[in-house]
Amino acid sequence: MTRTLLLAALLATALPAAADTSLSTVAERSGFIKTGRYDEVIALCEAYAQRYPDAVRCSDFGTSPEGRPMKVLIVSPAGAFTAQAAKAKNLPVTLIQGGIHSGEIDGKDAGFLALRQALDGEAAPGALAKQVLLFVPVFNVDGHERYARWNRPNQRGPEEMGWRTTAQNYNLNRDYLKADSAEMQSMLKLVGEWDPLVYVDLHVTDGAKFEHDVSIQVEPVKSGDLPLRKAGIALRDGVIGQLAKQGSLPLPYYPSFVRNDDPSSGFEDAVAPPRFSHGYFQLRNRLGMLVETHSWKDYPTRVRITRNTIVAVLEGVAANGAAWQREAAAADQRAAKLAGQPVALDYKAGARTRTVAFRGYAYTRTPSEISGALMTRYDENTPQVWNLLMKDDVQPSLTLKAPRGGYLVPAAHAAWVAAKLDVHGIAYRRLDGALPKARVETFRADQADFAAQSVEGHQRLTASGEWKPEVRNVAAGALFVPIAQPKARLAMALLEPQAPDALAAWGEFNNAFERKEYMEDYVAEDVAREMLAADPKLKAAFEQKLKSDPAFAKDPQARLEFFYRRHSSWDDSYRLYPVLRIGTVPR
């Protein structure tokens, strides 16, 4: 504790104090030992708007399930306080959020500090005039008020903090694509209104002890629109470069070991699926940044580094935002022309490795008398360079051709799927008339496996199969989701059943993969005999199957199902994914 108090005192001296104490935080006044409650956010939001009336507006963008206002500070010295005004002035929008995991609350206190300094010209001079900043101090507002010591047992400070999940126990950084929570729906409405070019999500790591103090991950860098990746790399490398000049030891990847708690296992980089913030925004052709300060650094240190990160982002957008915005607009146009083209929907690191010099500490791995397992113990007084294997040759692991026309969502599912599409701003239209004998593609699962455990309140589904041509009748009231739109990748991520965070993968269509009707064994026996007697080709196929497939021959149910699947009573919709693909645009 003595070390923490000393560091806090030094940082309090290094960082300018608020000229107007009404704009200071509990964190600042305590020397970055404490953090305030949510009523402080509400008060500061209004105080900033009053102190800087020409540059700041305080607004609500939603209400939490427990009834708390979700606050956003709209910052624009140019006076662009609406999305329409920002667009008219051609100003890029930067959205920076803290407290999506409210125990990891660095972003709230660092954000208020950086904002005050930027408005007063003490940091990033002139940067705010070249963009609109949306600052959300706390995203998970209900979790913020589940306030206690030890809410983050793997983290140094503050003394008390909020909780990782919401009042409904949602992890908001698993909810971007499925958008179950009221909080996420409010955030995506804000995103849809303002269309931020850059979205910055401020976190704190879990994991091992080492010297590195922050990681900066951005997409698109290894995913998404290829030309736009240059902007993603420039944003990431620019921030990392600034942090390094200020004495940080930043990383461009999340420092999580391949084997938990075993430094010798090295690292494996990846592209986050779109349940995560920085995996989501590349699907919208925008830049998403995940900032992770190191949990074992003191709270004053983490706040300082997060503050420096925010300032670097503001400076980067001020310098490059206009060019990045043009590239994002071009990416929108390219996305609208993806029909029939291969589109990567999931990624994985290949086998190729390289060695990275990682700044850790001396450690031992010895059997624990408590757990009986090998336990890692770090000596923070003895820095040590670990030469570790890194797998970061990230390549697409699932690539599918986009439909040439789009997707058809049947009328039975139209209402709830439309609500999901609306949340993301994906274009669609309802078909007033039926499409008789439509030439479509259907996905029938060869295998459908339901997860054994619930995840975020869902039973996830893994389905294997492929799209095949078929003629089907499509009733009036279906939705047509065109592929020719800027959010084409986002539409595919939701509607392709094998995509990692698709509606199907989250179990939203599980009923379609459950068997609901059966034929009794004694009925199947009679039916089988009738079919064998009536069809010599079927009889020959059955006998060949018995000879060539020993497992089939020994399985009574499989033998009966051989006939049931060929009988008119078989459920043609079993394992048929309800959403269809179409190669033309319906009238």
XYZ file of C-alpha atoms in Angstrom:
587
model
C 0.000 0.000 0.000
C 2.912 2.353 0.773
C 4.160 1.897 -2.808
C 0.707 2.690 -4.183
C 0.319 5.842 -2.076
C 3.774 7.089 -3.066
C 3.083 6.512 -6.762
C -0.288 8.209 -6.413
C 1.365 11.241 -4.860
C 3.907 11.442 -7.679
C 1.208 11.154 -10.361
C -0.994 13.695 -8.646
C 1.955 16.091 -8.884
C 2.653 15.175 -12.534
C -0.945 15.582 -13.714
C -2.440 19.072 -13.611
C -5.151 19.531 -11.009
C -8.537 20.848 -12.059
C -8.618 24.652 -11.994
C -12.319 24.379 -11.198
C -12.729 21.685 -8.524
C -16.278 21.067 -9.732
C -14.680 19.300 -12.704
C -12.328 17.126 -10.669
C -13.114 13.500 -9.890
C -13.046 11.518 -6.688
C -10.090 9.733 -8.295
C -8.091 12.954 -8.681
C -8.931 14.228 -5.215
C -7.866 10.904 -3.670
C -4.580 10.749 -5.569
C -6.061 8.051 -7.838
C -6.721 5.647 -4.988
C -10.524 5.745 -5.183
C -13.109 6.069 -7.926
C -16.493 7.772 -7.664
C -20.012 6.413 -7.832
C -22.322 6.880 -10.806
C -23.937 10.032 -9.386
C -20.536 11.661 -9.976
C -20.800 10.834 -13.704
C -24.247 12.411 -13.864
C -23.015 15.536 -12.088
C -19.810 15.852 -14.114
C -21.666 15.433 -17.391
C -23.773 18.506 -16.557
C -20.808 20.377 -15.064
C -18.744 19.998 -18.229
C -21.650 21.255 -20.332
C -21.987 24.297 -18.060
C -18.227 24.998 -17.896
C -17.781 24.660 -21.696
C -21.151 25.746 -23.161
C -19.731 26.282 -26.646
C -18.061 22.876 -26.812
C -19.931 20.314 -24.702
C -23.438 18.926 -24.456
C -24.588 16.378 -21.870
C -27.149 13.885 -23.126
C -28.873 10.602 -22.276
C -28.654 7.870 -24.887
C -30.595 5.233 -23.002
C -31.924 4.002 -19.687
C -30.546 0.936 -17.938
C -32.760 -1.956 -16.756
C -32.479 -0.564 -13.207
C -33.604 2.866 -14.402
C -30.320 4.791 -14.516
C -29.641 7.320 -17.285
C -26.881 6.309 -19.704
C -24.811 9.456 -20.210
C -22.810 10.659 -23.187
C -20.818 13.895 -23.459
C -20.948 15.317 -26.981
C -17.809 17.394 -27.486
C -17.438 19.702 -30.463
C -15.765 23.129 -30.329
C -17.012 23.451 -33.911
C -20.595 23.309 -32.624
C -21.562 20.015 -34.286
C -23.827 18.769 -31.506
C -26.002 16.591 -33.729
C -25.105 13.799 -36.100
C -26.551 15.849 -38.943
C -24.318 18.798 -38.072
C -21.242 16.565 -37.870
C -22.051 15.170 -41.301
C -22.704 18.606 -42.748
C -19.325 19.821 -41.459
C -17.680 16.581 -42.646
C -16.221 15.982 -39.180
C -15.136 12.465 -38.231
C -16.759 11.117 -35.066
C -14.733 9.409 -32.344
C -16.621 7.428 -29.697
C -14.668 6.559 -26.543
C -16.305 4.477 -23.843
C -15.304 3.425 -20.369
C -16.798 0.926 -17.989
C -18.213 -1.697 -20.313
C -16.819 -3.919 -17.538
C -17.374 -1.598 -14.614
C -14.714 -3.119 -12.405
C -12.232 -2.039 -15.105
C -13.018 1.600 -14.586
C -9.798 3.335 -15.703
C -11.540 4.793 -18.754
C -14.045 6.819 -16.752
C -11.496 8.690 -14.638
C -8.926 8.955 -17.429
C -11.564 10.148 -19.869
C -12.758 13.017 -17.715
C -9.128 14.044 -17.102
C -8.136 13.894 -20.784
C -11.302 15.712 -21.818
C -10.740 18.599 -19.409
C -7.110 18.938 -20.480
C -8.038 18.855 -24.176
C -10.768 21.468 -23.701
C -8.334 23.701 -21.815
C -5.643 23.282 -24.493
C -3.291 21.443 -22.142
C -3.434 18.228 -24.188
C -4.019 17.498 -27.882
C -4.288 21.236 -28.699
C -6.740 21.860 -31.510
C -7.593 18.175 -31.915
C -11.198 18.455 -30.742
C -11.935 21.105 -33.375
C -11.231 18.551 -36.112
C -13.646 15.876 -34.892
C -16.683 15.237 -32.749
C -15.945 13.287 -29.573
C -18.639 11.168 -27.967
C -17.454 10.244 -24.484
C -19.423 7.566 -22.620
C -17.840 7.501 -19.148
C -19.636 4.310 -18.086
C -21.410 1.924 -20.457
C -22.423 -0.698 -17.869
C -24.082 1.733 -15.458
C -25.937 -0.825 -13.320
C -22.831 -2.957 -12.932
C -20.969 0.194 -11.893
C -23.215 0.483 -8.842
C -22.596 -3.089 -7.709
C -19.766 -1.456 -5.818
C -17.381 -3.255 -3.455
C -13.815 -4.195 -2.649
C -12.494 -7.337 -4.329
C -14.852 -7.099 -7.292
C -11.650 -7.443 -9.320
C -9.426 -9.820 -7.320
C -6.822 -9.885 -10.137
C -6.403 -6.114 -10.254
C -4.592 -3.437 -8.206
C -7.002 -0.645 -7.392
C -9.042 1.348 -7.048
C -10.065 0.600 -3.475
C -13.624 -0.211 -4.536
C -15.094 -0.671 -7.968
C -18.120 -1.909 -9.885
C -18.892 -5.324 -11.366
C -18.056 -6.933 -14.689
C -21.601 -7.715 -15.864
C -24.934 -5.903 -15.950
C -27.826 -6.179 -13.504
C -29.177 -8.923 -15.789
C -25.729 -10.590 -15.763
C -24.960 -9.830 -19.403
C -21.336 -9.388 -20.388
C -21.708 -6.404 -22.694
C -18.460 -7.203 -24.475
C -20.032 -10.422 -25.708
C -23.200 -8.712 -26.900
C -22.317 -6.493 -29.851
C -23.733 -8.714 -32.579
C -26.518 -10.562 -30.764
C -27.544 -7.336 -28.962
C -29.655 -8.981 -26.272
C -29.244 -6.340 -23.576
C -31.076 -3.044 -23.293
C -27.715 -1.343 -22.783
C -26.297 -2.689 -26.049
C -29.423 -1.787 -27.961
C -29.064 1.771 -26.679
C -25.384 1.871 -27.609
C -26.019 0.575 -31.122
C -28.759 3.171 -31.550
C -26.194 5.834 -30.625
C -23.723 4.265 -33.058
C -26.347 4.150 -35.784
C -27.193 7.810 -35.262
C -23.630 9.154 -35.194
C -21.766 6.554 -37.297
C -18.420 6.914 -35.470
C -15.332 6.479 -37.605
C -13.337 5.300 -34.574
C -14.766 3.387 -31.604
C -12.479 2.995 -28.581
C -13.308 0.476 -25.847
C -11.305 0.960 -22.614
C -10.546 -2.133 -20.490
C -8.131 -3.694 -17.998
C -6.553 -7.119 -18.568
C -6.731 -10.272 -16.542
C -3.876 -12.751 -16.461
C -0.190 -12.997 -15.599
C 2.267 -10.535 -14.076
C 4.773 -8.859 -16.417
C 6.301 -5.474 -17.237
C 4.196 -4.512 -20.268
C 1.540 -2.028 -19.206
C -0.971 -1.781 -22.075
C -2.099 -3.549 -25.227
C -3.656 -1.794 -28.228
C -5.632 -3.919 -30.688
C -7.377 -2.513 -33.733
C -9.481 -3.976 -36.514
C -9.531 -3.866 -39.455
C -5.881 -4.875 -39.403
C -6.099 -8.603 -40.095
C -9.776 -8.700 -41.047
C -12.379 -6.762 -42.968
C -11.983 -4.488 -45.975
C -8.432 -4.809 -47.289
C -7.651 -1.160 -48.192
C -9.210 0.044 -44.932
C -6.698 -2.070 -43.000
C -4.075 0.570 -43.772
C -6.065 3.027 -41.690
C -6.410 0.468 -38.906
C -2.664 -0.129 -38.863
C -1.965 3.605 -38.882
C -4.304 4.164 -35.931
C -2.841 1.285 -33.921
C 0.796 2.032 -34.657
C 0.352 5.752 -34.110
C -1.083 5.234 -30.630
C 1.520 2.593 -29.748
C 4.279 4.925 -30.919
C 3.016 7.784 -28.773
C 2.680 5.563 -25.714
C 6.200 4.205 -26.173
C 7.593 7.755 -26.298
C 5.898 8.416 -22.956
C 7.611 5.466 -21.303
C 4.991 2.750 -21.700
C 5.681 -0.770 -22.928
C 2.715 -1.222 -25.288
C 1.793 -4.428 -27.122
C -0.189 -4.867 -30.352
C -1.803 -8.105 -29.113
C -3.618 -9.326 -26.018
C -1.019 -10.956 -23.712
C -2.902 -14.151 -22.850
C -0.910 -17.396 -22.811
C -1.866 -20.360 -24.993
C -2.036 -22.442 -21.800
C -3.496 -20.636 -18.840
C -0.930 -19.504 -16.274
C 1.992 -21.022 -18.220
C 4.325 -18.382 -19.706
C 6.341 -21.020 -21.564
C 3.328 -21.775 -23.787
C 3.678 -18.434 -25.600
C 0.971 -16.443 -27.363
C -1.524 -16.875 -30.185
C -2.965 -13.798 -31.844
C -6.409 -13.790 -33.420
C -9.225 -11.685 -34.830
C -11.963 -11.307 -32.248
C -15.414 -12.456 -33.398
C -18.071 -9.733 -33.582
C -19.479 -10.391 -30.121
C -16.520 -8.185 -29.093
C -16.343 -4.462 -29.793
C -13.198 -4.449 -31.923
C -14.384 -7.522 -33.838
C -17.718 -5.863 -34.565
C -16.808 -2.509 -36.046
C -14.743 -3.852 -38.927
C -18.023 -5.399 -40.185
C -19.392 -1.852 -40.406
C -16.237 -0.670 -42.259
C -15.184 1.405 -39.273
C -12.190 1.313 -36.918
C -12.548 -0.451 -33.584
C -9.867 -0.226 -30.879
C -9.573 -2.370 -27.755
C -7.387 -0.821 -25.040
C -6.263 -3.110 -22.193
C -4.136 -1.632 -19.430
C -2.343 -4.234 -17.308
C -4.322 -5.182 -14.221
C -1.270 -5.520 -11.951
C -0.180 -1.930 -12.501
C -1.378 0.510 -9.820
C -4.558 2.435 -10.502
C -2.709 5.776 -10.818
C -0.423 4.221 -13.439
C -3.306 2.705 -15.370
C -5.276 5.945 -15.358
C -2.230 7.846 -16.624
C -1.671 5.369 -19.469
C -5.357 5.337 -20.390
C -5.349 9.135 -20.393
C -2.302 9.094 -22.690
C -4.060 6.632 -24.974
C -7.139 8.818 -25.264
C -5.003 11.862 -26.081
C -3.088 9.872 -28.722
C -6.361 8.741 -30.314
C -7.683 12.300 -30.438
C -4.448 13.506 -32.015
C -4.445 10.643 -34.518
C -8.010 11.332 -35.630
C -7.307 15.059 -35.854
C -4.325 14.426 -38.121
C -5.729 11.593 -40.237
C -9.470 11.482 -39.695
C -10.411 13.155 -42.954
C -8.382 10.638 -44.993
C -9.612 7.702 -42.912
C -13.186 8.892 -43.346
C -12.793 8.939 -47.117
C -11.362 5.418 -47.015
C -14.249 4.224 -44.841
C -16.733 5.672 -47.339
C -14.910 3.863 -50.136
C -15.064 0.661 -48.078
C -18.835 1.125 -47.823
C -19.036 1.278 -51.604
C -16.854 -1.820 -51.979
C -18.986 -3.729 -49.452
C -22.111 -2.976 -51.471
C -20.482 -4.834 -54.390
C -19.617 -8.073 -52.559
C -22.351 -10.123 -54.281
C -20.932 -13.478 -55.359
C -17.506 -12.678 -53.858
C -15.694 -14.702 -51.152
C -16.059 -13.112 -47.723
C -14.095 -14.186 -44.646
C -16.320 -14.701 -41.606
C -13.917 -16.247 -39.106
C -10.156 -16.273 -38.568
C -7.484 -18.374 -36.903
C -3.720 -18.217 -36.500
C -1.818 -20.671 -38.688
C 0.956 -22.979 -37.540
C 3.798 -20.597 -38.423
C 5.536 -19.134 -35.373
C 8.097 -16.491 -34.548
C 9.912 -15.621 -31.338
C 9.043 -12.482 -29.377
C 11.118 -10.950 -26.587
C 8.531 -10.417 -23.869
C 9.343 -8.440 -20.725
C 8.182 -10.554 -17.830
C 9.462 -11.420 -14.370
C 11.358 -14.348 -12.936
C 8.897 -17.062 -11.991
C 8.596 -20.582 -10.680
C 6.049 -23.301 -11.398
C 5.742 -25.669 -8.482
C 3.021 -27.981 -7.136
C 0.570 -26.258 -4.829
C -0.333 -27.799 -1.503
C -3.708 -26.022 -1.815
C -4.934 -27.032 -5.268
C -2.537 -29.847 -6.056
C -1.872 -28.253 -9.451
C 1.223 -26.549 -10.802
C 1.089 -22.928 -9.687
C 3.009 -19.994 -11.168
C 4.558 -17.519 -8.752
C 6.080 -14.293 -10.082
C 8.911 -12.263 -8.562
C 8.114 -8.647 -9.461
C 11.465 -7.525 -8.103
C 13.319 -9.500 -10.803
C 12.542 -8.411 -14.381
C 13.292 -11.047 -16.991
C 13.029 -11.233 -20.770
C 11.047 -14.249 -21.927
C 11.734 -15.411 -25.484
C 8.368 -16.915 -26.357
C 6.741 -18.411 -29.417
C 4.073 -16.277 -31.056
C 1.522 -17.576 -33.551
C 0.257 -14.498 -35.353
C -0.075 -15.577 -38.976
C -3.822 -14.975 -38.819
C -5.754 -16.241 -41.832
C -9.449 -16.767 -42.655
C -10.753 -20.052 -41.252
C -14.264 -19.685 -42.714
C -14.806 -18.070 -46.097
C -18.132 -18.133 -47.940
C -19.315 -16.556 -51.158
C -21.836 -13.801 -50.583
C -25.259 -14.458 -52.120
C -25.781 -12.727 -55.430
C -29.132 -11.269 -54.430
C -29.471 -11.519 -50.679
C -31.280 -13.401 -47.945
C -34.943 -14.303 -47.490
C -36.241 -14.515 -43.922
C -39.583 -16.377 -43.876
C -42.662 -14.617 -42.538
C -42.734 -16.831 -39.421
C -39.426 -15.296 -38.298
C -39.750 -11.880 -39.904
C -40.763 -9.863 -36.853
C -37.965 -10.835 -34.473
C -35.257 -10.933 -37.150
C -36.346 -7.489 -38.362
C -35.857 -6.189 -34.825
C -32.270 -7.496 -34.852
C -31.612 -5.978 -38.276
C -33.026 -2.645 -37.109
C -30.658 -2.552 -34.129
C -27.690 -2.792 -36.504
C -29.095 -0.551 -39.218
C -29.084 -3.340 -41.816
C -31.350 -2.589 -44.775
C -34.239 -4.909 -45.671
C -37.779 -4.812 -47.018
C -40.906 -6.923 -46.532
C -42.305 -8.764 -49.536
C -45.993 -8.003 -50.041
C -46.499 -10.945 -52.368
C -45.507 -14.580 -52.328
C -42.641 -16.019 -54.380
C -43.974 -19.295 -55.769
C -41.403 -21.840 -56.918
C -38.546 -19.503 -56.141
C -35.066 -20.638 -57.096
C -33.155 -20.289 -53.860
C -30.323 -21.834 -51.876
C -31.074 -23.785 -48.714
C -28.816 -24.870 -45.866
C -29.624 -28.315 -44.488
C -27.357 -29.308 -41.624
C -25.555 -32.633 -41.963
C -24.760 -32.370 -38.268
C -26.174 -30.077 -35.605
C -24.602 -30.075 -32.144
C -26.088 -28.207 -29.215
C -23.714 -26.882 -26.559
C -23.825 -28.636 -23.222
C -23.696 -25.403 -21.238
C -25.496 -22.090 -21.479
C -23.502 -19.050 -22.651
C -24.960 -15.590 -22.056
C -28.365 -17.210 -21.600
C -28.153 -19.090 -24.904
C -27.600 -22.691 -25.904
C -25.180 -22.295 -28.776
C -25.393 -24.402 -31.937
C -22.639 -25.723 -34.201
C -23.983 -26.798 -37.593
C -22.139 -28.357 -40.513
C -23.476 -28.419 -44.045
C -23.534 -26.294 -47.178
C -25.843 -24.191 -49.281
C -27.481 -26.067 -52.171
C -29.874 -24.984 -54.945
C -33.526 -25.749 -54.360
C -36.975 -24.629 -55.493
C -39.235 -23.503 -52.662
C -42.403 -21.513 -52.155
C -41.846 -18.337 -50.150
C -44.962 -16.896 -48.514
C -45.856 -13.208 -48.476
C -44.485 -11.298 -45.508
C -40.925 -12.583 -45.841
C -38.011 -10.190 -45.448
C -35.568 -9.604 -48.261
C -32.146 -8.538 -46.998
C -30.116 -7.302 -49.988
C -26.414 -8.029 -50.120
C -25.923 -4.800 -52.074
C -25.526 -2.533 -49.059
C -22.621 -1.062 -47.063
C -23.336 -3.408 -44.149
C -23.106 -6.536 -46.308
C -20.480 -8.137 -44.056
C -22.596 -7.419 -41.003
C -25.630 -9.028 -42.660
C -23.587 -12.128 -43.486
C -22.217 -12.308 -39.942
C -25.779 -12.413 -38.634
C -27.421 -14.646 -41.231
C -24.789 -17.166 -42.322
C -25.502 -20.112 -39.989
C -21.849 -21.131 -39.632
C -20.535 -17.656 -38.788
C -19.243 -17.611 -35.182
C -21.767 -15.113 -33.816
C -24.638 -15.635 -36.243
C -28.193 -15.741 -34.943
C -28.126 -19.473 -35.625
C -24.858 -19.936 -33.726
C -26.400 -18.240 -30.671
C -29.272 -20.741 -30.769
C -31.954 -18.399 -32.071
C -33.106 -21.012 -34.624
C -32.582 -24.116 -32.459
C -36.160 -25.261 -32.944
C -35.402 -25.879 -36.614
C -32.687 -28.359 -35.625
C -34.786 -30.279 -33.102
C -36.698 -33.373 -34.172
C -40.376 -32.972 -33.313
C -42.171 -35.945 -34.940
C -41.401 -39.666 -34.875
C -42.430 -42.988 -36.348
C -42.887 -45.808 -33.859
C -40.505 -48.722 -34.398
C -43.267 -51.220 -35.100
C -44.773 -48.837 -37.668
C -41.350 -48.321 -39.242
C -40.904 -52.101 -39.508
C -44.117 -52.418 -41.530
C -43.295 -49.378 -43.653
C -39.813 -50.729 -44.385
C -41.154 -54.061 -45.598
C -43.668 -52.316 -47.871
C -40.974 -50.060 -49.316
C -38.561 -52.954 -49.905
C -41.242 -54.938 -51.688
C -42.231 -51.999 -53.869
C -38.783 -50.683 -54.842
C -35.980 -53.050 -55.974
C -33.477 -50.189 -56.197
C -34.167 -49.231 -52.594
C -33.776 -52.883 -51.572
C -30.396 -53.062 -53.304
C -29.250 -49.790 -51.688
C -30.235 -51.065 -48.241
C -28.408 -54.346 -48.691
C -25.293 -52.555 -49.932
C -25.390 -50.238 -46.912
C -25.539 -53.268 -44.608
C -22.466 -54.755 -46.256
C -20.363 -51.594 -46.497
C -21.167 -49.902 -43.168
C -20.689 -52.159 -40.108
C -21.775 -49.428 -37.693
C -25.001 -48.972 -39.628
C -25.591 -52.724 -39.712
C -25.295 -52.916 -35.897
C -27.579 -49.941 -35.213
C -31.305 -50.822 -35.216
C -32.410 -47.178 -35.097
C -30.183 -46.207 -38.015
C -31.578 -49.086 -40.067
C -35.164 -48.014 -39.407
C -34.347 -44.361 -40.064
C -32.956 -45.374 -43.473
C -36.562 -45.999 -44.512
C -38.203 -43.269 -42.451
C -36.085 -40.579 -44.153
C -37.273 -41.848 -47.548
C -40.943 -41.995 -46.545
C -43.457 -39.210 -47.205
C -44.019 -38.809 -43.450
C -40.446 -37.603 -42.898
C -40.228 -33.943 -41.717
C -38.736 -32.111 -44.683
C -37.968 -29.131 -42.429
C -35.840 -31.044 -39.926
C -32.393 -29.392 -39.784
C -33.431 -26.961 -42.518
C -32.131 -23.506 -41.616
C -35.177 -21.236 -42.076
C -33.304 -18.396 -43.796
C -32.779 -18.796 -47.552
C -30.362 -17.241 -50.009
C -31.512 -15.914 -53.371
C -29.494 -15.020 -56.442
C -31.786 -12.265 -57.716
C -33.570 -9.254 -56.266
C -37.290 -10.043 -55.773
C -39.783 -7.599 -57.179
